[in-house]
C-alpha cells in the first residue's frame, strides 16, 4: 500500500482536468442517495467486490471506508459531505500509481427523477493519469445505468 496526498474540494472543482460522467436516473434523489450509502450496491455497478464503511453512521466529513477490487484494497477518507446532495473522498492508501486521487458524487433533482454527476481526478504521471481517467469514464458510462436498474429493482429498499 502506498500513502496518497489528501485533497480538498478544489482538487475536484469542475475543469478540463476533472472528468465527469453524468447519468439521469428514473428514481428520486432520495433513492439514489440511499443507494450510494448502501455498501451492497457498489459491487452491482462497478468492478469492485466489497465496500466496507469503517466509520459509524451517520456519515459526514471524516468518514472512512475501504473498497476491495482488482487493484487491491483502497482506503478512502470523505472530505466533503452534504447529506442527500454531495459526497467527496480521496484515496488515503492504495496500490495504485497515483500521488493523489479523489472522487465527488453530486445528486440533483431532475425532470423524471434525479441526475448524478460523478467527477474524479488522478494526480499521477501522464500515462497513469490517462489510464485511470479512461478506466473510470468507461466504468461510469457502463456502470451508472446498472446502478439505475439496481435501484429500480430494489425500490422498496431505497424509497422507504
PDB file of C-alpha atoms in Angstrom:
ATOM      1  CA  UNK A   1       0.000   0.000   0.000  1.00  0.00           C
ATOM      2  CA  UNK A   2       1.198   3.488  -0.730  1.00  0.00           C
ATOM      3  CA  UNK A   3       0.125   6.662   1.014  1.00  0.00           C
ATOM      4  CA  UNK A   4      -1.575   9.267  -1.153  1.00  0.00           C
ATOM      5  CA  UNK A   5      -1.834  13.002  -0.649  1.00  0.00           C
ATOM      6  CA  UNK A   6      -5.040  14.315   0.896  1.00  0.00           C
ATOM      7  CA  UNK A   7      -7.121  16.524  -1.404  1.00  0.00           C
ATOM      8  CA  UNK A   8      -9.868  19.086  -0.890  1.00  0.00           C
ATOM      9  CA  UNK A   9     -12.803  20.388  -2.928  1.00  0.00           C
ATOM     10  CA  UNK A  10     -10.514  22.473  -5.149  1.00  0.00           C
ATOM     11  CA  UNK A  11      -8.877  19.265  -6.449  1.00  0.00           C
ATOM     12  CA  UNK A  12     -12.253  18.171  -7.868  1.00  0.00           C
ATOM     13  CA  UNK A  13     -13.554  21.572  -8.964  1.00  0.00           C
ATOM     14  CA  UNK A  14     -15.043  21.211 -12.477  1.00  0.00           C
ATOM     15  CA  UNK A  15     -12.422  21.895 -15.150  1.00  0.00           C
ATOM     16  CA  UNK A  16     -10.878  20.293 -18.221  1.00  0.00           C
ATOM     17  CA  UNK A  17      -8.603  18.245 -15.911  1.00  0.00           C
ATOM     18  CA  UNK A  18     -11.525  16.733 -13.993  1.00  0.00           C
ATOM     19  CA  UNK A  19     -13.514  14.152 -15.974  1.00  0.00           C
ATOM     20  CA  UNK A  20     -17.229  13.949 -15.261  1.00  0.00           C
ATOM     21  CA  UNK A  21     -19.757  11.252 -16.106  1.00  0.00           C
ATOM     22  CA  UNK A  22     -23.424  12.187 -15.791  1.00  0.00           C
ATOM     23  CA  UNK A  23     -26.497   9.984 -15.765  1.00  0.00           C
ATOM     24  CA  UNK A  24     -30.211  10.750 -15.487  1.00  0.00           C
ATOM     25  CA  UNK A  25     -31.906   8.305 -13.100  1.00  0.00           C
ATOM     26  CA  UNK A  26     -35.602   7.377 -13.157  1.00  0.00           C
ATOM     27  CA  UNK A  27     -35.735   7.491  -9.359  1.00  0.00           C
ATOM     28  CA  UNK A  28     -35.871  10.151  -6.694  1.00  0.00           C
ATOM     29  CA  UNK A  29     -32.731  11.859  -5.393  1.00  0.00           C
ATOM     30  CA  UNK A  30     -33.554  10.247  -2.034  1.00  0.00           C
ATOM     31  CA  UNK A  31     -33.438   6.744  -3.562  1.00  0.00           C
ATOM     32  CA  UNK A  32     -30.222   7.484  -5.453  1.00  0.00           C
ATOM     33  CA  UNK A  33     -28.560   8.850  -2.313  1.00  0.00           C
ATOM     34  CA  UNK A  34     -29.696   5.834  -0.281  1.00  0.00           C
ATOM     35  CA  UNK A  35     -28.154   3.514  -2.869  1.00  0.00           C
ATOM     36  CA  UNK A  36     -24.847   5.397  -2.705  1.00  0.00           C
ATOM     37  CA  UNK A  37     -24.825   4.853   1.069  1.00  0.00           C
ATOM     38  CA  UNK A  38     -25.555   1.135   0.688  1.00  0.00           C
ATOM     39  CA  UNK A  39     -22.295  -0.842   0.660  1.00  0.00           C
ATOM     40  CA  UNK A  40     -24.049  -3.707  -1.143  1.00  0.00           C
ATOM     41  CA  UNK A  41     -24.996  -1.575  -4.155  1.00  0.00           C
ATOM     42  CA  UNK A  42     -21.442  -0.656  -5.251  1.00  0.00           C
ATOM     43  CA  UNK A  43     -20.346  -4.111  -6.491  1.00  0.00           C
ATOM     44  CA  UNK A  44     -23.564  -4.256  -8.535  1.00  0.00           C
ATOM     45  CA  UNK A  45     -22.432  -1.427 -10.806  1.00  0.00           C
ATOM     46  CA  UNK A  46     -18.655  -1.030 -10.505  1.00  0.00           C
ATOM     47  CA  UNK A  47     -15.876  -3.610 -10.918  1.00  0.00           C
ATOM     48  CA  UNK A  48     -15.320  -3.884  -7.170  1.00  0.00           C
ATOM     49  CA  UNK A  49     -16.012  -6.795  -4.849  1.00  0.00           C
ATOM     50  CA  UNK A  50     -16.671  -5.188  -1.483  1.00  0.00           C
ATOM     51  CA  UNK A  51     -17.312  -1.836   0.200  1.00  0.00           C
ATOM     52  CA  UNK A  52     -16.943  -1.516   3.950  1.00  0.00           C
ATOM     53  CA  UNK A  53     -17.859   1.668   5.803  1.00  0.00           C
ATOM     54  CA  UNK A  54     -15.238   1.831   8.568  1.00  0.00           C
ATOM     55  CA  UNK A  55     -16.882   4.781  10.340  1.00  0.00           C
ATOM     56  CA  UNK A  56     -20.255   4.502  12.032  1.00  0.00           C
ATOM     57  CA  UNK A  57     -23.334   6.249  10.683  1.00  0.00           C
ATOM     58  CA  UNK A  58     -24.312   8.984  10.445  1.00  0.00           C
ATOM     59  CA  UNK A  59     -21.702   9.640   7.793  1.00  0.00           C
ATOM     60  CA  UNK A  60     -20.094  13.014   7.151  1.00  0.00           C
ATOM     61  CA  UNK A  61     -16.766  14.777   6.769  1.00  0.00           C
ATOM     62  CA  UNK A  62     -14.069  12.482   8.165  1.00  0.00           C
ATOM     63  CA  UNK A  63     -15.985   9.274   7.405  1.00  0.00           C
ATOM     64  CA  UNK A  64     -13.782   6.423   6.192  1.00  0.00           C
ATOM     65  CA  UNK A  65     -14.361   3.285   4.186  1.00  0.00           C
ATOM     66  CA  UNK A  66     -12.434   0.608   2.337  1.00  0.00           C
ATOM     67  CA  UNK A  67     -13.105  -0.693  -1.153  1.00  0.00           C
ATOM     68  CA  UNK A  68     -11.825  -4.016  -2.469  1.00  0.00           C
ATOM     69  CA  UNK A  69     -11.374  -4.800  -6.137  1.00  0.00           C
ATOM     70  CA  UNK A  70      -8.956  -5.852  -8.861  1.00  0.00           C
ATOM     71  CA  UNK A  71      -6.360  -3.274  -7.745  1.00  0.00           C
ATOM     72  CA  UNK A  72      -6.486  -4.435  -4.115  1.00  0.00           C
ATOM     73  CA  UNK A  73      -7.796  -2.621  -1.072  1.00  0.00           C
ATOM     74  CA  UNK A  74      -8.304   1.139  -1.210  1.00  0.00           C
ATOM     75  CA  UNK A  75      -8.675   3.217   1.938  1.00  0.00           C
ATOM     76  CA  UNK A  76     -10.848   6.319   1.468  1.00  0.00           C
ATOM     77  CA  UNK A  77     -11.494   9.455   3.540  1.00  0.00           C
ATOM     78  CA  UNK A  78     -14.519  11.685   2.906  1.00  0.00           C
ATOM     79  CA  UNK A  79     -13.621  15.383   2.883  1.00  0.00           C
ATOM     80  CA  UNK A  80     -16.958  16.804   1.711  1.00  0.00           C
ATOM     81  CA  UNK A  81     -20.450  15.759   2.742  1.00  0.00           C
ATOM     82  CA  UNK A  82     -23.776  17.477   2.128  1.00  0.00           C
ATOM     83  CA  UNK A  83     -26.419  14.979   3.204  1.00  0.00           C
ATOM     84  CA  UNK A  84     -28.559  13.887   0.274  1.00  0.00           C
ATOM     85  CA  UNK A  85     -26.613  16.018  -2.227  1.00  0.00           C
ATOM     86  CA  UNK A  86     -22.837  15.532  -2.299  1.00  0.00           C
ATOM     87  CA  UNK A  87     -20.118  13.206  -1.101  1.00  0.00           C
ATOM     88  CA  UNK A  88     -16.457  13.538  -1.999  1.00  0.00           C
ATOM     89  CA  UNK A  89     -13.481  11.480  -0.886  1.00  0.00           C
ATOM     90  CA  UNK A  90      -9.822  10.906  -1.551  1.00  0.00           C
ATOM     91  CA  UNK A  91      -7.716   7.780  -1.519  1.00  0.00           C
ATOM     92  CA  UNK A  92      -5.628   7.690   1.656  1.00  0.00           C
ATOM     93  CA  UNK A  93      -3.896   4.424   0.712  1.00  0.00           C
ATOM     94  CA  UNK A  94      -3.909   2.053  -2.240  1.00  0.00           C
ATOM     95  CA  UNK A  95      -1.573   0.162  -4.551  1.00  0.00           C
ATOM     96  CA  UNK A  96      -2.429   2.492  -7.447  1.00  0.00           C
ATOM     97  CA  UNK A  97       0.419   4.510  -9.024  1.00  0.00           C
ATOM     98  CA  UNK A  98      -1.039   7.918  -8.172  1.00  0.00           C
ATOM     99  CA  UNK A  99       0.161  10.747  -5.934  1.00  0.00           C
ATOM    100  CA  UNK A 100      -3.423  11.732  -5.170  1.00  0.00           C
ATOM    101  CA  UNK A 101      -6.873  10.645  -6.248  1.00  0.00           C
ATOM    102  CA  UNK A 102     -10.367  11.923  -5.488  1.00  0.00           C
ATOM    103  CA  UNK A 103     -13.997  11.409  -6.441  1.00  0.00           C
ATOM    104  CA  UNK A 104     -17.124  13.507  -5.993  1.00  0.00           C
ATOM    105  CA  UNK A 105     -20.753  12.407  -6.367  1.00  0.00           C
ATOM    106  CA  UNK A 106     -23.347  15.165  -6.829  1.00  0.00           C
ATOM    107  CA  UNK A 107     -27.045  14.226  -6.700  1.00  0.00           C
ATOM    108  CA  UNK A 108     -29.584  16.734  -8.054  1.00  0.00           C
ATOM    109  CA  UNK A 109     -33.325  16.629  -8.693  1.00  0.00           C
ATOM    110  CA  UNK A 110     -34.070  16.390 -12.417  1.00  0.00           C
ATOM    111  CA  UNK A 111     -37.173  16.048 -14.593  1.00  0.00           C
ATOM    112  CA  UNK A 112     -38.382  12.476 -14.197  1.00  0.00           C
ATOM    113  CA  UNK A 113     -36.035  11.642 -11.334  1.00  0.00           C
ATOM    114  CA  UNK A 114     -32.518  12.677 -10.462  1.00  0.00           C
ATOM    115  CA  UNK A 115     -29.161  13.453 -12.013  1.00  0.00           C
ATOM    116  CA  UNK A 116     -25.838  12.094 -10.782  1.00  0.00           C
ATOM    117  CA  UNK A 117     -22.618  13.862 -11.731  1.00  0.00           C
ATOM    118  CA  UNK A 118     -19.566  11.730 -10.898  1.00  0.00           C
ATOM    119  CA  UNK A 119     -16.278  13.633 -11.031  1.00  0.00           C
ATOM    120  CA  UNK A 120     -12.868  12.092 -10.464  1.00  0.00           C
ATOM    121  CA  UNK A 121      -9.258  13.076 -10.819  1.00  0.00           C
ATOM    122  CA  UNK A 122      -5.888  11.384 -10.519  1.00  0.00           C
ATOM    123  CA  UNK A 123      -2.642  13.223  -9.866  1.00  0.00           C
ATOM    124  CA  UNK A 124      -0.111  10.908 -11.463  1.00  0.00           C
ATOM    125  CA  UNK A 125       2.338  10.679 -14.326  1.00  0.00           C
ATOM    126  CA  UNK A 126       0.615  11.344 -17.673  1.00  0.00           C
ATOM    127  CA  UNK A 127       0.368   7.657 -18.629  1.00  0.00           C
ATOM    128  CA  UNK A 128      -1.134   6.540 -15.298  1.00  0.00           C
ATOM    129  CA  UNK A 129      -3.484   9.559 -15.170  1.00  0.00           C
ATOM    130  CA  UNK A 130      -4.757   8.863 -18.694  1.00  0.00           C
ATOM    131  CA  UNK A 131      -5.252   5.163 -17.918  1.00  0.00           C
ATOM    132  CA  UNK A 132      -7.120   5.835 -14.657  1.00  0.00           C
ATOM    133  CA  UNK A 133      -9.340   8.514 -16.201  1.00  0.00           C
ATOM    134  CA  UNK A 134     -10.115   6.288 -19.212  1.00  0.00           C
ATOM    135  CA  UNK A 135     -10.989   3.309 -16.987  1.00  0.00           C
ATOM    136  CA  UNK A 136     -13.286   5.387 -14.755  1.00  0.00           C
ATOM    137  CA  UNK A 137     -15.074   7.085 -17.666  1.00  0.00           C
ATOM    138  CA  UNK A 138     -15.698   3.661 -19.137  1.00  0.00           C
ATOM    139  CA  UNK A 139     -16.806   2.233 -15.774  1.00  0.00           C
ATOM    140  CA  UNK A 140     -19.173   5.168 -15.252  1.00  0.00           C
ATOM    141  CA  UNK A 141     -20.766   5.024 -18.679  1.00  0.00           C
ATOM    142  CA  UNK A 142     -21.354   1.277 -18.325  1.00  0.00           C
ATOM    143  CA  UNK A 143     -21.996   1.230 -14.586  1.00  0.00           C
ATOM    144  CA  UNK A 144     -24.385   4.097 -13.908  1.00  0.00           C
ATOM    145  CA  UNK A 145     -27.185   2.520 -15.999  1.00  0.00           C
ATOM    146  CA  UNK A 146     -26.569  -0.681 -13.980  1.00  0.00           C
ATOM    147  CA  UNK A 147     -26.908   1.317 -10.767  1.00  0.00           C
ATOM    148  CA  UNK A 148     -30.193   2.737 -12.029  1.00  0.00           C
ATOM    149  CA  UNK A 149     -31.535  -0.767 -12.767  1.00  0.00           C
ATOM    150  CA  UNK A 150     -30.327  -1.960  -9.354  1.00  0.00           C
ATOM    151  CA  UNK A 151     -32.180   0.878  -7.609  1.00  0.00           C
ATOM    152  CA  UNK A 152     -35.357   0.263  -9.603  1.00  0.00           C
ATOM    153  CA  UNK A 153     -35.174  -3.464  -8.827  1.00  0.00           C
ATOM    154  CA  UNK A 154     -34.744  -2.700  -5.102  1.00  0.00           C
ATOM    155  CA  UNK A 155     -37.067   0.281  -4.928  1.00  0.00           C
ATOM    156  CA  UNK A 156     -38.563  -0.886  -1.625  1.00  0.00           C
ATOM    157  CA  UNK A 157     -35.104  -0.696  -0.013  1.00  0.00           C
ATOM    158  CA  UNK A 158     -34.319   2.831  -1.255  1.00  0.00           C
ATOM    159  CA  UNK A 159     -37.646   4.645  -1.416  1.00  0.00           C
ATOM    160  CA  UNK A 160     -38.619   3.873   2.192  1.00  0.00           C
TER     161      UNK A 160
END
